[in-house]
Amino acid sequence: MGDVRRYIVVGERRVRLGLRQRLAGSVRSAGPEEVADTLVALHGSDPATVFLAVGARLADATRTVTETERALYTDRTLVRMHGMRHTVFVFPTELTPVVHASTGLTVAARERAALLKDMAAAGAPDAAWLKDVQESALTALARRGQATASELAEDEPRLRERFVYAAGKSYEGTHTVSTRLLRVLGVEGRVVRGRPLGSWTSSQFRWALAPAHPELDVAEAQAVLLGRWLAACGPATEADLKWWTGWRVTEVRRALAAIGARAVTLDEGTGFVTADDEEPVPDSGEPWAALLPALDPTAMGWRERDWYLDPGMRSALFDYSGNVGPTVWWNGRVVGGWAQRADGEVVWRLLDKDGVGREAEERIHEEAARLAGWLGDTRATPRFRTPLEKELVGGA
C-alpha cells in the first residue's frame, strides 16, 4: 500500500496558528525572548512592529517596552539585523550565524557589487579606498560602542563623500558613502542596528558591531532556519517557504530533504511539516482574539494566505507594495483591522461580520483596551499606511 499523506484541514491550521504563534491566551509568553524564539523572526523594518508584536503575545503586556528594550539593548539577547528577502528582522542572538550563512551571504555579495558599480559609474573612489574607509569606520564604531552615521563621520570624514546614483535616470539621486556602506555592512553581518535616538517607535537609530559568530556551512544553516520556521508555521507549501526565505527553489528542496520534512495535503496542494509534526493537533476549544500590528510575522508569515485571510479584505488591509496593516483576529483568521487615533484611542472595524458573534466582539474590545492600556501616551503610526488604517484615524 502506498504512502498516504495526511490531509490537514483549514480548521486545524488555525488551531496550530493560535497555539504556535502564542496568540491564544493560555500560551502567551513570559518575555520577548520567548516570543522571538517561538516565531524565529519579528519584522523590524518598522521599529514599532517589534514591540507591538511582542505585546500582543505577552501574558503581562504592561512589561512590553521595558522588557523588549532590555532584550535588544542591555542584554542583547535579541538583535535587529538584515535577514530574509533583504528585510530587517529581530532574531534571537544565537540565530545570528544561522541567518548570516543561510540568507545573508548571497545578498551581501550582490549589495557590495552594486555599491562598487554605482560608485565607479559616478567616478567615485575605488574598492581599495572603500575598504580603507570601512575598516576605519568599524574601528571607530568599536571604540564608541554605538554610534549614528553622523557620529561615525566625525571620526571618519570620508563617510560624508557623496556620489550621484543612476545619473540621467528618472530616479537619479545623491547618496553618501555612509548610507550605502553601512547598509552593506549590515547585510554582511558586520554591524547591526542599535538603540534608537528617540523612543521605541523612532526610525532613527544607532549602529553597533554585530555579535561575534562562527561561519557556518550554508546548506546546514539553511536546514536549521527552515526547520525552525516550519516547526512554528507548518504546514506550509513550497511557495510559502520560498517566499519567506527568499531562497531558490533548489535550496528550499535541499533544506526540506535535510530535515526529513514530511509531505501533507492542504487545500492549496502539497504542504510540509517537520518529521515529528504529522499528528493531529486537537482543538482545545479556547476562543481567542488578537490585535496584531502592521507587518506582524503571523499576518505576513505565508505567501498563500486564503486559509486565514479572505481575499476580499486585501484591498483594505494591505498597501500597494503588499505590506499588511494592523489586523484584528478571531480564532485563527483575520476578521478586520484596527488603528490608533491621535488621542490614543484604539479603534477597530470588522470586515467579516457574518462569522463573528457577540463573544468575539467582546473579546476584541478587551484586546483593544489591553493594547491602549500599555501604549499609554505613545502614538504608534505604521510606517506603511493602509486604506483601512488611514480611514479609521480619519484620513490622517
mmCIF file of C-alpha atoms in Angstrom:
data_model
loop_
_atom_site.group_PDB
_atom_site.id
_atom_site.type_symbol
_atom_site.label_atom_id
_atom_site.label_comp_id
_atom_site.label_asym_id
_atom_site.label_seq_id
_atom_site.Cartn_x
_atom_site.Cartn_y
_atom_site.Cartn_z
ATOM 1 C CA MET A 1 0.000 0.000 0.000
ATOM 2 C CA GLY A 2 1.400 3.412 -0.971
ATOM 3 C CA ASP A 3 2.252 6.211 1.373
ATOM 4 C CA VAL A 4 -0.958 8.074 2.282
ATOM 5 C CA ARG A 5 -0.480 11.731 3.052
ATOM 6 C CA ARG A 6 -2.460 13.219 5.890
ATOM 7 C CA TYR A 7 -4.926 15.921 4.914
ATOM 8 C CA ILE A 8 -4.682 18.895 7.266
ATOM 9 C CA VAL A 9 -7.895 20.905 7.156
ATOM 10 C CA VAL A 10 -8.095 24.686 7.480
ATOM 11 C CA GLY A 11 -9.600 24.394 10.952
ATOM 12 C CA GLU A 12 -6.546 22.537 12.267
ATOM 13 C CA ARG A 13 -4.205 25.033 10.625
ATOM 14 C CA ARG A 14 -5.963 27.821 12.520
ATOM 15 C CA VAL A 15 -5.669 25.889 15.785
ATOM 16 C CA ARG A 16 -1.946 25.445 15.161
ATOM 17 C CA LEU A 17 -1.621 29.143 14.383
ATOM 18 C CA GLY A 18 -3.208 30.214 17.671
ATOM 19 C CA LEU A 19 -1.016 27.902 19.715
ATOM 20 C CA ARG A 20 2.307 28.165 17.904
ATOM 21 C CA GLN A 21 2.153 31.892 17.263
ATOM 22 C CA ARG A 22 1.412 32.389 21.003
ATOM 23 C CA LEU A 23 -1.846 34.207 20.379
ATOM 24 C CA ALA A 24 -4.273 32.100 22.414
ATOM 25 C CA GLY A 25 -4.443 33.349 25.989
ATOM 26 C CA SER A 26 -3.181 30.122 27.567
ATOM 27 C CA VAL A 27 0.085 30.145 25.579
ATOM 28 C CA ARG A 28 1.093 33.789 25.843
ATOM 29 C CA SER A 29 4.729 34.363 26.685
ATOM 30 C CA ALA A 30 6.650 35.482 29.741
ATOM 31 C CA GLY A 31 9.139 37.641 27.816
ATOM 32 C CA PRO A 32 10.238 38.907 24.397
ATOM 33 C CA GLU A 33 12.979 36.298 24.054
ATOM 34 C CA GLU A 34 10.361 33.545 24.224
ATOM 35 C CA VAL A 35 8.260 35.324 21.589
ATOM 36 C CA ALA A 36 11.183 35.712 19.177
ATOM 37 C CA ASP A 37 12.410 32.182 19.793
ATOM 38 C CA THR A 38 8.962 30.795 19.008
ATOM 39 C CA LEU A 39 8.350 32.892 15.895
ATOM 40 C CA VAL A 40 12.007 32.784 14.694
ATOM 41 C CA ALA A 41 11.875 36.352 13.364
ATOM 42 C CA LEU A 42 9.985 39.584 14.054
ATOM 43 C CA HIS A 43 9.715 42.136 11.258
ATOM 44 C CA GLY A 44 11.941 45.075 12.167
ATOM 45 C CA SER A 45 11.744 47.494 9.232
ATOM 46 C CA ASP A 46 9.117 49.397 11.217
ATOM 47 C CA PRO A 47 10.554 49.673 14.757
ATOM 48 C CA ALA A 48 7.117 49.797 16.384
ATOM 49 C CA THR A 49 6.163 46.428 14.877
ATOM 50 C CA VAL A 50 8.666 44.599 17.080
ATOM 51 C CA PHE A 51 7.207 45.979 20.286
ATOM 52 C CA LEU A 52 3.579 45.665 19.199
ATOM 53 C CA ALA A 53 4.129 42.077 18.049
ATOM 54 C CA VAL A 54 5.722 41.212 21.390
ATOM 55 C CA GLY A 55 2.998 42.989 23.366
ATOM 56 C CA ALA A 56 0.258 41.041 21.606
ATOM 57 C CA ARG A 57 1.850 37.800 22.840
ATOM 58 C CA LEU A 58 2.918 38.638 26.405
ATOM 59 C CA ALA A 59 0.891 37.414 29.333
ATOM 60 C CA ASP A 60 1.646 40.760 31.008
ATOM 61 C CA ALA A 61 1.607 43.340 28.230
ATOM 62 C CA THR A 62 2.491 46.189 30.608
ATOM 63 C CA ARG A 63 6.087 44.872 30.542
ATOM 64 C CA THR A 64 6.356 45.107 26.751
ATOM 65 C CA VAL A 65 8.530 48.193 26.362
ATOM 66 C CA THR A 66 10.873 47.713 29.313
ATOM 67 C CA GLU A 67 11.447 44.025 28.621
ATOM 68 C CA THR A 68 11.894 44.397 24.869
ATOM 69 C CA GLU A 69 14.343 47.283 25.297
ATOM 70 C CA ARG A 70 16.253 45.209 27.850
ATOM 71 C CA ALA A 71 16.490 42.290 25.446
ATOM 72 C CA LEU A 72 17.521 44.452 22.482
ATOM 73 C CA TYR A 73 19.863 46.997 24.052
ATOM 74 C CA THR A 74 21.003 45.822 27.504
ATOM 75 C CA ASP A 75 21.218 42.028 27.486
ATOM 76 C CA ARG A 76 21.480 41.845 23.668
ATOM 77 C CA THR A 77 19.576 38.554 23.691
ATOM 78 C CA LEU A 78 17.725 39.872 20.652
ATOM 79 C CA VAL A 79 19.364 41.551 17.671
ATOM 80 C CA ARG A 80 17.961 43.648 14.823
ATOM 81 C CA MET A 81 19.696 42.786 11.548
ATOM 82 C CA HIS A 82 19.101 42.143 7.855
ATOM 83 C CA GLY A 83 17.745 38.712 7.063
ATOM 84 C CA MET A 84 15.394 37.005 4.646
ATOM 85 C CA ARG A 85 14.441 38.858 1.466
ATOM 86 C CA HIS A 86 16.889 41.659 2.337
ATOM 87 C CA THR A 87 14.498 42.766 5.099
ATOM 88 C CA VAL A 88 15.338 43.921 8.624
ATOM 89 C CA PHE A 89 14.184 41.489 11.319
ATOM 90 C CA VAL A 90 14.711 40.922 15.030
ATOM 91 C CA PHE A 91 16.158 37.486 15.800
ATOM 92 C CA PRO A 92 17.307 35.638 18.910
ATOM 93 C CA THR A 93 21.023 36.440 19.095
ATOM 94 C CA GLU A 94 22.012 32.780 18.908
ATOM 95 C CA LEU A 95 20.450 32.638 15.424
ATOM 96 C CA THR A 96 22.806 35.334 14.101
ATOM 97 C CA PRO A 97 25.255 32.884 12.441
ATOM 98 C CA VAL A 98 22.382 30.840 11.000
ATOM 99 C CA VAL A 99 20.721 33.878 9.435
ATOM 100 C CA HIS A 100 24.034 35.233 8.158
ATOM 101 C CA ALA A 101 25.040 31.990 6.455
ATOM 102 C CA SER A 102 21.605 30.934 5.218
ATOM 103 C CA THR A 103 20.389 34.208 3.754
ATOM 104 C CA GLY A 104 22.930 36.996 4.209
ATOM 105 C CA LEU A 105 25.965 35.896 2.238
ATOM 106 C CA THR A 106 24.345 35.836 -1.206
ATOM 107 C CA VAL A 107 22.561 39.148 -0.707
ATOM 108 C CA ALA A 108 25.691 40.733 0.757
ATOM 109 C CA ALA A 109 27.816 39.876 -2.264
ATOM 110 C CA ARG A 110 25.188 41.373 -4.539
ATOM 111 C CA GLU A 111 24.888 44.535 -2.450
ATOM 112 C CA ARG A 112 28.626 45.197 -2.301
ATOM 113 C CA ALA A 113 28.969 44.646 -6.059
ATOM 114 C CA ALA A 114 26.106 47.078 -6.684
ATOM 115 C CA LEU A 115 27.708 49.725 -4.463
ATOM 116 C CA LEU A 116 31.061 49.449 -6.209
ATOM 117 C CA LYS A 117 29.362 49.566 -9.599
ATOM 118 C CA ASP A 118 27.390 52.695 -8.690
ATOM 119 C CA MET A 119 30.484 54.409 -7.295
ATOM 120 C CA ALA A 120 32.513 53.564 -10.408
ATOM 121 C CA ALA A 121 29.769 54.891 -12.687
ATOM 122 C CA ALA A 122 29.778 58.145 -10.717
ATOM 123 C CA GLY A 123 33.576 58.490 -10.843
ATOM 124 C CA ALA A 124 33.818 57.956 -7.087
ATOM 125 C CA PRO A 125 36.861 56.304 -5.437
ATOM 126 C CA ASP A 126 37.543 52.615 -5.985
ATOM 127 C CA ALA A 127 37.215 49.409 -3.958
ATOM 128 C CA ALA A 128 40.559 49.823 -2.188
ATOM 129 C CA TRP A 129 39.522 53.289 -0.982
ATOM 130 C CA LEU A 130 36.164 51.959 0.185
ATOM 131 C CA LYS A 131 37.800 49.114 2.101
ATOM 132 C CA ASP A 132 40.082 51.576 3.876
ATOM 133 C CA VAL A 133 37.122 53.747 4.844
ATOM 134 C CA GLN A 134 35.232 50.680 6.001
ATOM 135 C CA GLU A 135 37.978 49.463 8.323
ATOM 136 C CA SER A 136 38.421 52.947 9.747
ATOM 137 C CA ALA A 137 34.673 53.243 10.382
ATOM 138 C CA LEU A 138 34.496 49.829 12.062
ATOM 139 C CA THR A 139 37.404 50.759 14.319
ATOM 140 C CA ALA A 140 35.609 53.962 15.287
ATOM 141 C CA LEU A 141 32.390 52.035 15.957
ATOM 142 C CA ALA A 142 34.221 49.558 18.174
ATOM 143 C CA ARG A 143 35.663 52.444 20.147
ATOM 144 C CA ARG A 144 32.327 54.217 20.567
ATOM 145 C CA GLY A 145 30.239 51.091 21.229
ATOM 146 C CA GLN A 146 27.213 52.531 19.422
ATOM 147 C CA ALA A 147 27.033 55.491 17.054
ATOM 148 C CA THR A 148 24.916 57.164 14.408
ATOM 149 C CA ALA A 149 26.183 57.571 10.870
ATOM 150 C CA SER A 150 26.809 61.252 11.586
ATOM 151 C CA GLU A 151 28.864 60.443 14.678
ATOM 152 C CA LEU A 152 30.958 57.938 12.735
ATOM 153 C CA ALA A 153 31.566 60.576 10.066
ATOM 154 C CA GLU A 154 33.105 62.793 12.736
ATOM 155 C CA ASP A 155 35.748 60.093 13.231
ATOM 156 C CA GLU A 156 35.978 59.125 9.565
ATOM 157 C CA PRO A 157 35.136 62.203 7.400
ATOM 158 C CA ARG A 158 35.366 60.204 4.169
ATOM 159 C CA LEU A 159 31.987 58.696 5.060
ATOM 160 C CA ARG A 160 30.477 62.042 4.028
ATOM 161 C CA GLU A 161 31.695 61.588 0.453
ATOM 162 C CA ARG A 162 28.798 61.911 -1.992
ATOM 163 C CA PHE A 163 28.195 60.341 -5.358
ATOM 164 C CA VAL A 164 25.385 60.554 -7.884
ATOM 165 C CA TYR A 165 23.285 57.430 -8.249
ATOM 166 C CA ALA A 166 21.655 56.498 -11.599
ATOM 167 C CA ALA A 167 22.718 59.717 -13.345
ATOM 168 C CA GLY A 168 20.336 60.723 -16.104
ATOM 169 C CA LYS A 169 17.581 58.360 -14.925
ATOM 170 C CA SER A 170 14.181 59.438 -13.653
ATOM 171 C CA TYR A 171 15.185 58.114 -10.221
ATOM 172 C CA GLU A 172 18.584 59.848 -10.108
ATOM 173 C CA GLY A 173 19.733 60.727 -6.612
ATOM 174 C CA THR A 174 22.718 61.527 -4.447
ATOM 175 C CA HIS A 175 23.983 59.062 -1.870
ATOM 176 C CA THR A 176 26.545 59.453 0.861
ATOM 177 C CA VAL A 177 29.114 56.709 1.294
ATOM 178 C CA SER A 178 27.928 56.206 4.876
ATOM 179 C CA THR A 179 24.339 55.451 3.839
ATOM 180 C CA ARG A 180 25.261 52.766 1.356
ATOM 181 C CA LEU A 181 28.300 51.360 3.146
ATOM 182 C CA LEU A 182 26.575 50.851 6.487
ATOM 183 C CA ARG A 183 23.730 49.129 4.707
ATOM 184 C CA VAL A 184 26.184 46.762 3.007
ATOM 185 C CA LEU A 185 27.964 46.085 6.299
ATOM 186 C CA GLY A 186 24.588 45.299 7.849
ATOM 187 C CA VAL A 187 23.765 42.720 5.208
ATOM 188 C CA GLU A 188 27.262 41.278 5.550
ATOM 189 C CA GLY A 189 26.658 40.726 9.252
ATOM 190 C CA ARG A 190 29.361 43.190 10.336
ATOM 191 C CA VAL A 191 27.061 45.734 12.011
ATOM 192 C CA VAL A 192 23.553 45.701 13.476
ATOM 193 C CA ARG A 193 21.017 48.334 14.413
ATOM 194 C CA GLY A 194 21.284 49.551 17.978
ATOM 195 C CA ARG A 195 19.293 51.783 20.306
ATOM 196 C CA PRO A 196 17.094 54.399 18.553
ATOM 197 C CA LEU A 197 17.704 58.102 19.010
ATOM 198 C CA GLY A 198 14.189 58.710 20.265
ATOM 199 C CA SER A 199 11.501 56.464 21.722
ATOM 200 C CA TRP A 200 10.885 52.844 20.795
ATOM 201 C CA THR A 201 8.792 53.988 17.807
ATOM 202 C CA SER A 202 11.667 56.014 16.295
ATOM 203 C CA SER A 203 13.141 55.084 12.908
ATOM 204 C CA GLN A 204 16.388 56.923 13.656
ATOM 205 C CA PHE A 205 18.890 54.565 15.205
ATOM 206 C CA ARG A 206 22.493 53.975 16.147
ATOM 207 C CA TRP A 207 24.764 51.295 14.724
ATOM 208 C CA ALA A 208 26.709 48.713 16.729
ATOM 209 C CA LEU A 209 29.150 45.951 15.859
ATOM 210 C CA ALA A 210 27.429 42.630 15.225
ATOM 211 C CA PRO A 211 27.896 39.904 17.838
ATOM 212 C CA ALA A 212 30.839 37.654 17.061
ATOM 213 C CA HIS A 213 29.684 34.430 15.457
ATOM 214 C CA PRO A 214 31.180 31.391 13.729
ATOM 215 C CA GLU A 215 30.956 30.944 9.986
ATOM 216 C CA LEU A 216 28.546 28.096 9.221
ATOM 217 C CA ASP A 217 28.075 25.911 6.186
ATOM 218 C CA VAL A 218 25.370 27.467 4.012
ATOM 219 C CA ALA A 219 23.364 24.288 3.434
ATOM 220 C CA GLU A 220 23.470 23.338 7.112
ATOM 221 C CA ALA A 221 22.378 26.836 8.154
ATOM 222 C CA GLN A 222 19.500 26.756 5.685
ATOM 223 C CA ALA A 223 18.333 23.437 7.081
ATOM 224 C CA VAL A 224 18.383 24.841 10.628
ATOM 225 C CA LEU A 225 16.488 28.004 9.712
ATOM 226 C CA LEU A 226 13.857 26.225 7.644
ATOM 227 C CA GLY A 227 13.358 23.617 10.356
ATOM 228 C CA ARG A 228 12.863 26.298 13.000
ATOM 229 C CA TRP A 229 10.327 28.154 10.892
ATOM 230 C CA LEU A 230 8.430 25.063 9.792
ATOM 231 C CA ALA A 231 8.058 23.984 13.429
ATOM 232 C CA ALA A 232 6.362 27.299 14.176
ATOM 233 C CA CYS A 233 4.422 27.763 10.946
ATOM 234 C CA GLY A 234 3.920 24.337 9.421
ATOM 235 C CA PRO A 235 2.240 23.078 7.436
ATOM 236 C CA ALA A 236 3.461 25.306 4.631
ATOM 237 C CA THR A 237 3.690 24.957 0.883
ATOM 238 C CA GLU A 238 6.864 25.138 -1.146
ATOM 239 C CA ALA A 239 5.688 28.553 -2.368
ATOM 240 C CA ASP A 240 5.349 29.713 1.259
ATOM 241 C CA LEU A 241 8.843 28.507 2.078
ATOM 242 C CA LYS A 242 10.422 30.061 -0.993
ATOM 243 C CA TRP A 243 8.689 33.370 -0.322
ATOM 244 C CA TRP A 244 9.572 33.534 3.392
ATOM 245 C CA THR A 245 13.218 32.591 2.972
ATOM 246 C CA GLY A 246 13.871 34.349 -0.335
ATOM 247 C CA TRP A 247 15.861 31.282 -1.458
ATOM 248 C CA ARG A 248 15.870 29.483 -4.774
ATOM 249 C CA VAL A 249 13.547 26.506 -5.129
ATOM 250 C CA THR A 250 16.525 24.156 -5.211
ATOM 251 C CA GLU A 251 17.724 25.495 -1.850
ATOM 252 C CA VAL A 252 14.270 25.071 -0.298
ATOM 253 C CA ARG A 253 14.028 21.482 -1.532
ATOM 254 C CA ARG A 254 17.529 20.686 -0.317
ATOM 255 C CA ALA A 255 16.699 22.015 3.158
ATOM 256 C CA LEU A 256 13.397 20.105 3.261
ATOM 257 C CA ALA A 257 15.252 16.896 2.448
ATOM 258 C CA ALA A 258 17.945 17.639 5.028
ATOM 259 C CA ILE A 259 15.444 17.938 7.888
ATOM 260 C CA GLY A 260 13.383 14.955 6.731
ATOM 261 C CA ALA A 261 10.257 17.061 6.251
ATOM 262 C CA ARG A 262 7.032 15.143 5.664
ATOM 263 C CA ALA A 263 4.599 15.946 2.867
ATOM 264 C CA VAL A 264 0.936 16.516 3.760
ATOM 265 C CA THR A 265 -2.106 17.563 1.764
ATOM 266 C CA LEU A 266 -3.557 21.055 2.081
ATOM 267 C CA ASP A 267 -6.355 22.808 0.244
ATOM 268 C CA GLU A 268 -3.637 24.572 -1.794
ATOM 269 C CA GLY A 269 -1.965 21.274 -2.678
ATOM 270 C CA THR A 270 1.157 19.730 -1.144
ATOM 271 C CA GLY A 271 2.430 21.137 2.112
ATOM 272 C CA PHE A 272 5.217 20.173 4.504
ATOM 273 C CA VAL A 273 5.657 19.659 8.238
ATOM 274 C CA THR A 274 8.684 18.662 10.279
ATOM 275 C CA ALA A 275 9.338 14.948 10.696
ATOM 276 C CA ASP A 276 7.734 14.814 14.152
ATOM 277 C CA ASP A 277 4.714 17.015 13.397
ATOM 278 C CA GLU A 278 2.326 14.827 11.408
ATOM 279 C CA GLU A 279 -0.033 14.002 14.251
ATOM 280 C CA PRO A 280 -3.313 15.945 14.514
ATOM 281 C CA VAL A 281 -3.336 18.947 16.826
ATOM 282 C CA PRO A 282 -6.585 18.852 18.822
ATOM 283 C CA ASP A 283 -8.716 21.939 19.248
ATOM 284 C CA SER A 284 -8.905 22.831 22.937
ATOM 285 C CA GLY A 285 -11.932 24.970 22.272
ATOM 286 C CA GLU A 286 -10.236 28.008 23.743
ATOM 287 C CA PRO A 287 -11.541 31.146 21.983
ATOM 288 C CA TRP A 288 -9.063 33.967 21.381
ATOM 289 C CA ALA A 289 -8.846 37.406 19.822
ATOM 290 C CA ALA A 290 -5.775 39.441 18.925
ATOM 291 C CA LEU A 291 -4.877 42.864 17.548
ATOM 292 C CA LEU A 292 -1.682 42.401 15.549
ATOM 293 C CA PRO A 293 0.429 45.252 14.167
ATOM 294 C CA ALA A 294 1.366 46.124 10.624
ATOM 295 C CA LEU A 295 3.949 43.640 9.284
ATOM 296 C CA ASP A 296 3.282 41.200 12.116
ATOM 297 C CA PRO A 297 5.076 37.878 11.447
ATOM 298 C CA THR A 298 1.817 35.929 11.668
ATOM 299 C CA ALA A 299 -0.096 38.079 9.185
ATOM 300 C CA MET A 300 2.941 38.099 6.834
ATOM 301 C CA GLY A 301 4.089 34.556 7.556
ATOM 302 C CA TRP A 302 2.781 32.742 4.496
ATOM 303 C CA ARG A 303 2.633 33.621 0.818
ATOM 304 C CA GLU A 304 -0.661 31.765 0.354
ATOM 305 C CA ARG A 305 -2.999 33.325 2.915
ATOM 306 C CA ASP A 306 -6.536 32.424 1.898
ATOM 307 C CA TRP A 307 -6.857 29.938 4.779
ATOM 308 C CA TYR A 308 -6.712 32.760 7.314
ATOM 309 C CA LEU A 309 -7.405 35.904 5.266
ATOM 310 C CA ASP A 310 -10.403 36.387 2.975
ATOM 311 C CA PRO A 311 -9.066 37.715 -0.367
ATOM 312 C CA GLY A 312 -11.855 40.286 -0.330
ATOM 313 C CA MET A 313 -10.182 42.026 2.623
ATOM 314 C CA ARG A 314 -6.807 42.536 0.971
ATOM 315 C CA SER A 315 -7.541 45.895 -0.637
ATOM 316 C CA ALA A 316 -8.431 47.365 2.773
ATOM 317 C CA LEU A 317 -5.657 45.744 4.817
ATOM 318 C CA PHE A 318 -2.603 45.928 2.512
ATOM 319 C CA ASP A 319 -0.746 48.850 0.955
ATOM 320 C CA TYR A 320 0.191 48.990 -2.720
ATOM 321 C CA SER A 321 3.534 47.239 -2.033
ATOM 322 C CA GLY A 322 1.966 44.225 -0.330
ATOM 323 C CA ASN A 323 2.649 45.274 3.280
ATOM 324 C CA VAL A 324 -0.098 44.231 5.670
ATOM 325 C CA GLY A 325 -1.502 46.832 8.065
ATOM 326 C CA PRO A 326 -2.887 46.332 11.587
ATOM 327 C CA THR A 327 -5.241 43.338 11.708
ATOM 328 C CA VAL A 328 -7.950 42.019 14.036
ATOM 329 C CA TRP A 329 -8.020 38.248 14.553
ATOM 330 C CA TRP A 330 -10.620 35.840 15.885
ATOM 331 C CA ASN A 331 -9.820 32.153 16.364
ATOM 332 C CA GLY A 332 -7.124 31.899 13.733
ATOM 333 C CA ARG A 333 -8.379 34.156 10.981
ATOM 334 C CA VAL A 334 -8.365 37.846 10.129
ATOM 335 C CA VAL A 335 -11.760 39.472 10.655
ATOM 336 C CA GLY A 336 -10.915 43.187 10.475
ATOM 337 C CA GLY A 337 -8.419 45.941 11.123
ATOM 338 C CA TRP A 338 -7.538 48.497 13.777
ATOM 339 C CA ALA A 339 -5.785 51.823 14.250
ATOM 340 C CA GLN A 340 -4.702 54.229 16.959
ATOM 341 C CA ARG A 341 -6.111 57.747 16.757
ATOM 342 C CA ALA A 342 -4.281 60.926 17.702
ATOM 343 C CA ASP A 343 -5.930 60.968 21.143
ATOM 344 C CA GLY A 344 -4.630 57.444 21.825
ATOM 345 C CA GLU A 345 -7.929 55.612 21.340
ATOM 346 C CA VAL A 346 -7.568 52.200 19.718
ATOM 347 C CA VAL A 347 -10.402 51.752 17.233
ATOM 348 C CA TRP A 348 -11.280 48.730 15.128
ATOM 349 C CA ARG A 349 -13.671 47.603 12.425
ATOM 350 C CA LEU A 350 -14.940 44.178 11.484
ATOM 351 C CA LEU A 351 -14.753 43.298 7.803
ATOM 352 C CA ASP A 352 -16.285 39.854 8.296
ATOM 353 C CA LYS A 353 -19.429 40.435 10.323
ATOM 354 C CA ASP A 354 -21.258 37.270 9.311
ATOM 355 C CA GLY A 355 -18.856 34.883 11.019
ATOM 356 C CA VAL A 356 -18.251 36.936 14.166
ATOM 357 C CA GLY A 357 -20.668 36.925 17.082
ATOM 358 C CA ARG A 358 -21.099 38.797 20.352
ATOM 359 C CA GLU A 359 -18.407 36.821 22.200
ATOM 360 C CA ALA A 360 -15.872 37.723 19.526
ATOM 361 C CA GLU A 361 -16.750 41.408 19.658
ATOM 362 C CA GLU A 362 -16.454 41.424 23.450
ATOM 363 C CA ARG A 363 -13.035 39.790 23.355
ATOM 364 C CA ILE A 364 -11.822 42.098 20.595
ATOM 365 C CA HIS A 365 -12.942 45.051 22.680
ATOM 366 C CA GLU A 366 -10.961 43.665 25.634
ATOM 367 C CA GLU A 367 -7.855 43.306 23.462
ATOM 368 C CA ALA A 368 -8.233 46.885 22.207
ATOM 369 C CA ALA A 369 -8.426 48.120 25.800
ATOM 370 C CA ARG A 370 -5.430 45.977 26.740
ATOM 371 C CA LEU A 371 -3.402 47.450 23.883
ATOM 372 C CA ALA A 372 -4.429 51.049 24.628
ATOM 373 C CA GLY A 373 -3.565 50.486 28.274
ATOM 374 C CA TRP A 374 0.086 49.590 27.737
ATOM 375 C CA LEU A 375 0.584 52.093 24.912
ATOM 376 C CA GLY A 376 -0.398 54.918 27.228
ATOM 377 C CA ASP A 377 0.783 58.256 25.812
ATOM 378 C CA THR A 378 2.739 56.639 22.969
ATOM 379 C CA ARG A 379 1.396 57.007 19.437
ATOM 380 C CA ALA A 380 2.380 54.181 17.103
ATOM 381 C CA THR A 381 1.588 55.065 13.495
ATOM 382 C CA PRO A 382 2.535 52.333 11.000
ATOM 383 C CA ARG A 383 5.360 53.183 8.662
ATOM 384 C CA PHE A 384 3.357 51.691 5.779
ATOM 385 C CA ARG A 385 -0.173 53.115 5.809
ATOM 386 C CA THR A 386 -3.096 51.044 4.521
ATOM 387 C CA PRO A 387 -6.547 52.178 3.361
ATOM 388 C CA LEU A 388 -8.485 50.920 6.388
ATOM 389 C CA GLU A 389 -5.928 52.179 8.918
ATOM 390 C CA LYS A 390 -5.999 55.677 7.393
ATOM 391 C CA GLU A 391 -9.798 55.647 7.285
ATOM 392 C CA LEU A 392 -10.060 54.634 10.928
ATOM 393 C CA VAL A 393 -7.887 57.528 12.081
ATOM 394 C CA GLY A 394 -9.849 59.978 9.971
ATOM 395 C CA GLY A 395 -7.762 60.055 6.810
ATOM 396 C CA ALA A 396 -4.659 61.395 8.608
#
